[in-house]
XYZ file of C-alpha atoms in Angstrom:
487
model
C 3.518 -26.509 13.200
C -0.179 -26.825 12.368
C -0.296 -23.227 11.129
C 2.880 -23.790 9.108
C 1.447 -26.918 7.474
C -1.707 -25.026 6.463
C 0.378 -22.260 4.903
C 2.608 -24.875 3.232
C -0.352 -26.572 1.533
C -1.896 -23.202 0.651
C 1.324 -22.188 -1.109
C 1.391 -25.531 -2.943
C -2.157 -24.933 -4.205
C -1.173 -21.378 -5.177
C 1.824 -22.676 -7.137
C -0.471 -25.120 -8.939
C -2.786 -22.265 -9.949
C 0.207 -20.302 -11.274
C 1.354 -23.271 -13.382
C -2.182 -23.854 -14.670
C -2.639 -20.230 -15.758
C 0.850 -20.192 -17.339
C -0.025 -23.287 -19.382
C -3.460 -22.138 -20.555
C -3.262 -18.350 -21.046
C -1.207 -16.957 -23.924
C 0.525 -13.575 -24.045
C 2.798 -12.214 -21.315
C 0.552 -9.304 -20.344
C -2.638 -11.345 -20.494
C -1.080 -14.104 -18.390
C 0.237 -11.604 -15.822
C -3.125 -9.826 -15.450
C -5.105 -13.076 -15.069
C -2.726 -14.185 -12.292
C -2.953 -10.777 -10.600
C -6.759 -10.648 -10.700
C -7.296 -14.284 -9.723
C -4.655 -14.999 -7.064
C -2.845 -11.695 -6.523
C 0.492 -12.595 -8.159
C 1.805 -9.326 -9.618
C 5.232 -10.518 -10.777
C 5.441 -10.243 -14.538
C 3.419 -7.025 -14.870
C 5.696 -4.572 -16.666
C 6.166 -0.953 -15.550
C 4.333 0.454 -18.590
C 1.220 -1.549 -17.739
C 1.425 -0.609 -14.043
C 1.593 3.067 -15.006
C -1.527 2.699 -17.163
C -3.424 1.112 -14.250
C -2.205 3.882 -11.923
C -3.346 6.589 -14.359
C -6.803 5.002 -14.504
C -7.079 4.605 -10.737
C -7.204 0.825 -11.144
C -4.113 -0.256 -9.185
C -6.397 -1.806 -6.555
C -7.466 -4.355 -9.172
C -3.927 -5.760 -9.427
C -3.796 -6.962 -5.820
C -6.359 -9.460 -4.550
C -7.992 -7.690 -1.618
C -11.303 -6.110 -0.640
C -12.632 -5.471 -4.154
C -12.079 -9.050 -5.332
C -13.524 -10.617 -2.195
C -16.536 -8.271 -2.320
C -17.188 -9.263 -5.950
C -16.988 -12.948 -5.059
C -19.252 -12.471 -2.027
C -21.756 -10.466 -4.092
C -21.931 -13.175 -6.767
C -22.426 -15.825 -4.063
C -25.341 -13.870 -2.576
C -26.890 -13.584 -6.031
C -26.552 -17.314 -6.750
C -27.837 -18.322 -3.308
C -30.718 -15.824 -3.242
C -33.409 -18.538 -3.854
C -32.484 -20.052 -0.452
C -33.314 -16.860 1.465
C -36.975 -17.693 2.159
C -36.459 -21.350 3.017
C -36.193 -22.541 6.600
C -32.585 -22.181 7.708
C -31.819 -20.513 4.383
C -29.969 -17.457 5.772
C -27.628 -19.678 7.779
C -27.071 -21.956 4.775
C -26.120 -18.902 2.715
C -23.763 -17.720 5.461
C -22.055 -21.113 5.824
C -21.662 -21.615 2.062
C -20.299 -18.061 1.742
C -17.781 -18.660 4.536
C -16.693 -21.954 2.975
C -16.198 -20.464 -0.504
C -14.471 -17.292 0.743
C -11.969 -19.210 2.877
C -11.361 -21.740 0.090
C -10.580 -18.803 -2.187
C -8.193 -17.391 0.440
C -6.517 -20.825 0.569
C -6.088 -20.905 -3.225
C -4.423 -17.476 -3.178
C -1.845 -18.731 -0.663
C -3.327 -16.975 2.408
C -1.554 -13.622 1.903
C -2.275 -10.932 4.559
C -4.323 -8.720 2.196
C -6.708 -11.575 1.346
C -6.956 -12.724 4.969
C -7.967 -9.187 5.997
C -10.641 -8.964 3.316
C -12.012 -12.477 3.907
C -12.124 -11.892 7.673
C -14.015 -8.639 7.130
C -16.626 -10.232 4.848
C -16.878 -13.277 7.135
C -18.178 -10.959 9.843
C -20.612 -9.442 7.338
C -21.798 -12.910 6.234
C -22.449 -14.040 9.823
C -24.153 -10.744 10.718
C -26.858 -11.197 8.049
C -28.629 -14.253 9.558
C -28.274 -12.668 12.997
C -30.332 -9.724 11.744
C -27.440 -7.274 12.167
C -27.409 -5.966 8.609
C -28.544 -2.509 9.709
C -25.440 -2.243 11.917
C -22.929 -2.860 9.125
C -20.562 -0.223 10.563
C -20.513 -2.096 13.882
C -19.789 -5.313 11.986
C -16.864 -3.670 10.196
C -15.593 -2.275 13.488
C -15.804 -5.723 15.111
C -13.846 -7.365 12.289
C -11.184 -4.633 12.458
C -10.988 -5.025 16.249
C -10.362 -8.782 16.116
C -7.812 -8.428 13.308
C -5.947 -5.784 15.311
C -6.029 -7.992 18.403
C -4.360 -10.679 16.291
C -1.803 -8.270 14.783
C -1.773 -4.664 16.095
C 0.733 -3.653 13.394
C -2.018 -4.019 10.774
C -3.197 -0.516 11.683
C -0.042 0.796 9.978
C -0.571 -1.200 6.761
C -1.835 0.867 3.833
C -3.808 -2.123 2.522
C -5.669 -2.515 5.817
C -6.530 1.195 5.916
C -7.653 1.321 2.282
C -9.760 -1.873 2.511
C -11.778 -0.682 5.487
C -12.061 2.919 4.328
C -13.320 1.846 0.888
C -16.059 -0.348 2.386
C -16.909 2.316 4.978
C -17.135 4.931 2.221
C -19.538 2.781 0.213
C -21.677 2.154 3.317
C -21.834 5.844 4.270
C -21.804 7.708 0.964
C -23.299 5.387 -1.678
C -26.968 5.902 -0.817
C -26.825 9.732 -0.387
C -24.987 10.049 -3.725
C -27.313 7.616 -5.502
C -30.401 9.488 -4.240
C -29.236 12.646 -6.019
C -30.546 11.186 -9.289
C -32.765 8.227 -10.179
C -32.357 7.256 -13.861
C -35.314 5.781 -15.725
C -33.570 3.257 -17.943
C -31.937 0.114 -16.555
C -28.624 0.550 -18.416
C -28.338 4.150 -17.202
C -29.229 3.090 -13.662
C -26.478 0.444 -13.779
C -23.968 3.051 -14.984
C -25.058 5.444 -12.243
C -24.699 2.712 -9.590
C -21.103 1.979 -10.653
C -20.362 5.711 -10.655
C -21.788 6.089 -7.145
C -19.764 3.134 -5.829
C -16.591 4.575 -7.385
C -17.185 8.066 -5.991
C -18.067 6.746 -2.521
C -14.957 4.546 -2.305
C -12.713 7.260 -3.776
C -13.997 9.885 -1.335
C -13.301 7.715 1.698
C -9.853 6.586 0.573
C -8.719 9.922 -0.908
C -6.793 11.206 2.158
C -4.899 7.923 2.509
C -4.131 7.504 -1.209
C -2.848 11.085 -1.494
C -0.732 10.685 1.641
C 0.872 7.387 0.568
C 0.951 7.591 -3.234
C 1.064 11.368 -3.909
C -1.084 11.184 -7.042
C -4.687 11.476 -8.166
C -6.164 9.733 -11.246
C -8.330 12.406 -12.889
C -10.401 10.028 -15.029
C -11.051 7.355 -12.378
C -14.833 7.640 -12.886
C -14.537 7.028 -16.620
C -12.084 4.167 -16.065
C -14.216 2.430 -13.433
C -17.179 2.266 -15.825
C -15.354 -0.548 -17.613
C -12.754 -1.586 -14.995
C -15.345 -2.854 -12.485
C -17.441 -5.013 -14.894
C -14.432 -6.375 -16.803
C -12.567 -7.040 -13.531
C -15.569 -9.066 -12.365
C -15.520 -11.111 -15.577
C -11.751 -11.738 -15.318
C -11.920 -12.717 -11.635
C -14.840 -15.134 -12.081
C -13.439 -16.361 -15.397
C -10.073 -17.053 -13.765
C -11.733 -19.097 -11.007
C -13.777 -21.020 -13.597
C -10.589 -21.611 -15.621
C -8.975 -23.314 -12.627
C -12.089 -25.425 -12.006
C -12.360 -26.415 -15.691
C -8.630 -27.079 -16.191
C -9.127 -30.907 -16.141
C -11.470 -30.528 -19.175
C -9.087 -29.366 -21.965
C -11.562 -28.052 -24.561
C -13.548 -26.013 -21.992
C -10.370 -24.672 -20.394
C -9.032 -23.688 -23.823
C -12.217 -21.800 -24.676
C -12.251 -20.011 -21.315
C -8.582 -19.049 -21.680
C -9.208 -17.448 -25.106
C -12.191 -15.531 -23.695
C -10.115 -14.310 -20.744
C -7.341 -13.135 -23.078
C -9.899 -11.071 -25.004
C -11.292 -9.359 -21.890
C -7.802 -8.669 -20.504
C -6.850 -7.128 -23.851
C -9.960 -4.899 -23.723
C -9.163 -3.795 -20.169
C -5.500 -3.053 -20.875
C -6.210 -1.106 -24.056
C -8.947 0.877 -22.322
C -6.552 1.902 -19.552
C -3.813 2.770 -22.051
C -6.371 5.014 -23.773
C -7.219 6.689 -20.435
C -3.504 7.218 -19.759
C -3.069 9.014 -23.097
C -5.788 11.550 -22.260
C -4.481 15.018 -21.311
C -3.655 15.479 -17.603
C -4.687 11.896 -16.832
C -2.880 11.980 -13.500
C -2.059 14.772 -11.059
C 1.437 14.204 -9.663
C 3.166 14.965 -7.377
C 0.860 15.815 -4.470
C 2.515 16.392 -1.103
C 0.238 15.868 1.889
C 1.344 15.863 5.522
C -0.098 13.476 8.093
C -1.964 16.380 9.720
C -3.462 17.384 6.360
C -4.498 13.779 5.642
C -6.318 13.626 8.992
C -7.917 16.997 8.231
C -9.226 15.721 4.883
C -10.751 12.681 6.573
C -12.274 14.831 9.322
C -13.630 17.249 6.708
C -15.412 14.428 4.871
C -17.021 13.190 8.084
C -18.072 16.703 9.131
C -19.678 17.349 5.734
C -21.435 13.966 5.934
C -22.818 14.770 9.400
C -23.797 18.286 8.279
C -25.842 16.911 5.376
C -27.363 14.174 7.564
C -28.317 16.305 10.588
C -28.460 19.890 9.223
C -27.030 21.095 12.560
C -24.982 24.300 12.686
C -22.318 22.724 14.892
C -21.118 20.637 11.955
C -20.815 23.778 9.825
C -18.534 25.277 12.481
C -16.591 22.003 12.545
C -16.106 22.194 8.754
C -14.637 25.697 9.023
C -12.469 24.628 11.977
C -10.982 21.687 10.064
C -10.323 23.874 7.009
C -8.553 26.403 9.257
C -6.300 23.682 10.733
C -5.534 22.387 7.209
C -4.564 25.851 5.928
C -2.518 26.622 9.051
C -0.539 23.420 8.609
C 0.027 24.277 4.929
C 1.434 27.704 5.866
C 3.692 26.190 8.544
C 4.992 23.548 6.111
C 5.725 26.105 3.401
C 7.574 28.357 5.845
C 9.768 25.694 7.425
C 12.959 24.966 5.488
C 14.820 22.712 7.932
C 18.002 20.973 6.948
C 17.453 17.268 7.359
C 19.865 14.364 7.756
C 18.174 11.007 7.059
C 19.308 7.388 7.207
C 16.490 5.455 5.511
C 15.338 1.966 6.420
C 15.825 -0.006 3.188
C 16.240 -3.727 3.813
C 19.882 -4.856 3.339
C 20.868 -1.543 1.725
C 22.493 1.789 2.530
C 20.493 4.966 1.822
C 21.694 8.201 3.440
C 20.496 11.659 2.505
C 21.003 15.324 3.318
C 18.150 17.681 2.410
C 17.821 21.434 2.564
C 16.929 24.455 0.470
C 15.056 22.391 -2.129
C 18.103 20.180 -2.790
C 19.141 16.712 -1.677
C 22.463 14.882 -1.625
C 22.082 11.116 -1.555
C 24.565 8.321 -0.878
C 23.457 4.809 -1.857
C 25.215 1.464 -2.048
C 25.947 0.288 -5.592
C 23.149 -2.322 -5.683
C 20.419 0.043 -4.487
C 21.665 2.778 -6.850
C 20.664 0.473 -9.739
C 17.083 0.122 -8.468
C 15.125 3.193 -9.675
C 11.784 1.739 -8.520
C 13.164 1.200 -5.012
C 14.637 4.706 -4.916
C 11.306 6.185 -5.973
C 9.386 4.169 -3.367
C 11.670 4.845 -0.394
C 13.050 8.344 -1.064
C 10.558 10.244 -3.204
C 7.851 10.721 -0.516
C 10.383 12.562 1.659
C 11.486 14.637 -1.348
C 7.890 15.695 -1.944
C 7.325 16.529 1.719
C 10.453 18.699 1.799
C 10.005 20.416 -1.566
C 13.118 18.871 -3.148
C 13.459 19.900 -6.801
C 17.103 18.961 -7.346
C 18.532 15.584 -6.308
C 22.273 14.882 -6.530
C 23.913 11.523 -5.875
C 27.196 11.024 -4.028
C 29.442 8.024 -4.770
C 30.732 6.001 -1.799
C 34.528 6.201 -1.455
C 35.356 2.547 -2.049
C 39.138 3.080 -1.942
C 39.219 4.419 1.617
C 36.102 2.624 2.871
C 34.490 5.775 4.293
C 32.989 9.166 3.421
C 33.263 12.337 5.498
C 30.696 15.137 5.166
C 30.178 18.565 6.666
C 26.517 19.579 6.673
C 25.883 22.961 8.231
C 27.772 22.903 11.515
C 27.731 19.105 11.803
C 30.375 16.589 10.742
C 29.244 13.134 9.649
C 31.532 10.124 9.170
C 30.054 7.219 7.240
C 32.117 3.987 7.366
C 31.058 1.302 4.886
C 34.097 -0.993 4.674
C 36.653 -2.602 6.974
C 39.288 -0.965 4.721
C 38.850 2.290 6.627
C 42.013 3.354 8.458
C 41.978 6.884 9.961
C 45.158 8.806 9.120
C 44.997 10.770 12.358
C 42.744 11.823 15.200
C 39.635 13.787 14.230
C 36.094 14.510 15.392
C 32.684 13.630 13.928
C 29.318 14.474 15.461
C 27.620 11.458 13.837
C 29.146 8.067 13.082
C 27.148 6.060 10.511
C 28.145 2.399 10.159
C 27.218 0.224 7.169
C 27.871 -3.398 6.179
C 29.263 -4.491 9.592
C 32.273 -2.271 8.835
C 33.494 -1.422 12.362
C 34.854 -4.289 14.442
C 35.086 -2.360 17.716
C 33.772 1.063 18.721
C 36.278 1.178 21.567
C 39.203 0.699 19.175
C 37.793 3.260 16.732
C 37.243 5.811 19.504
C 41.006 5.997 20.101
C 41.384 7.978 16.870
C 37.836 9.138 16.026
C 35.800 11.166 18.514
C 32.055 10.794 17.900
C 28.884 11.799 19.753
C 26.207 9.592 18.191
C 26.206 6.184 16.468
C 23.763 5.304 13.666
C 23.570 1.751 12.284
C 21.944 1.582 8.852
C 19.885 -1.321 7.506
C 22.781 -2.973 5.624
C 24.137 -4.315 8.934
C 23.137 -7.734 10.242
C 20.787 -7.849 13.219
C 23.349 -9.694 15.378
C 26.020 -7.118 14.573
C 23.618 -4.267 15.346
C 22.828 -5.758 18.773
C 26.530 -6.141 19.615
C 27.424 -2.578 18.568
C 24.458 -1.173 20.524
C 25.666 -2.931 23.646
C 29.202 -1.618 23.115
C 27.892 1.918 22.504
C 25.938 1.716 25.768
C 29.104 0.723 27.642
C 30.915 3.706 26.111
C 28.029 6.022 27.040
C 27.243 6.825 23.395
C 23.629 7.000 22.159
C 22.997 4.529 19.343
C 20.159 4.329 16.798
C 19.709 1.080 14.857
C 17.585 1.614 11.765
C 16.762 -2.113 11.734
C 14.802 -1.894 14.989
C 14.192 1.840 15.519
C 13.141 2.798 11.990
C 14.603 5.568 9.853
C 16.946 8.025 11.571
C 15.840 11.634 10.979
C 17.727 14.588 12.415
C 16.944 18.261 11.814
C 20.157 20.257 11.702
């Protein structure tokens, strides 16, 4: 109950910040971006604006995570720098940093992405007065270890992977890249530093971003030259706006300034998006290829650091594995039957020969963003270039398909009444549509039961138990994940 009360009050503070920003900032887009940068609320950002941020490689700026916390921590270190040489100064800096970072996490509502980032930088803050700054990689590893002990499933979260890889990339690659050129003038040195940070973070996160998002922003270097400084201004300005909200004239002035900087950022990204070939899409990368890209980066890094021939051989070995996997993927044209895990919805698909046939419930069929998120990665992986949609048979409450040599019966309504005895290899049940497998089995012979994610969890448990008594294997998408069968 203590944890719940903390989260309750954190959400109340977060709701207050939303109301404050809504009252002070004018313009729908400006208001949405200030909320996204300051507290991570992305509702209200339209699709056109999201696409512009994606084309500029700036989507990370829309979700409060590692970048925002690192900016805040960096500004704190700068402001507290005079305390460094005083007695107990390093520990004072660490304690103040911890206090401010966790207060910021509280204001954002304690979402998982912010908790991960704040926990990571908390370890970094404590490591500095302990004299462990040279072992920053060990500090990162320790923070990741404790977070994974708390929640092992974090290892599967894209945000967790990207946060740690971005910081690791900056730690490993920033200095070697920066040393390639040392500009004379301060403004050019500042530009070069931002470029090096962008390249280092992009290099480390590239395998993961290509694997999950299937696109590459070509002009990310150009975009980050203004995205990083303006993002810093918006983040710090948003925090100051909340602090100054009791003083109307100061809050009003800050709000107008924030609107101006948000306008500059948005227009700059729209300009980047209009450049030719601003984004490479789609890119299909297998899990093996993503691991190979990561291994290749590390082998090249070790080769440049040690100049040992073994790392050269490792580079060629990784490239060989990557190319072999590419050839295998291009040669395999398996027919695939998939029941996707889409919360409270039905999404069933048959893929083969570059085509797909998809059956969706009526609500999910009206959600193009959801369809793109859940189905498109599999289309890319299987080389689908033609997607056809199949309407559920609402009159009879079921659809019957023949795919290759397999028959598939999909029952989505209690209306279904079989006209006679027949056989189906796979029985797919949606929307709690079958009252009893034993009763159904008197007229329908089936080998395998699949329960999609539109069924309730209690219903899925009951049907699984009944299937076990009948000696029929049963796969519940709710608990077992997507059902994928190669036919």
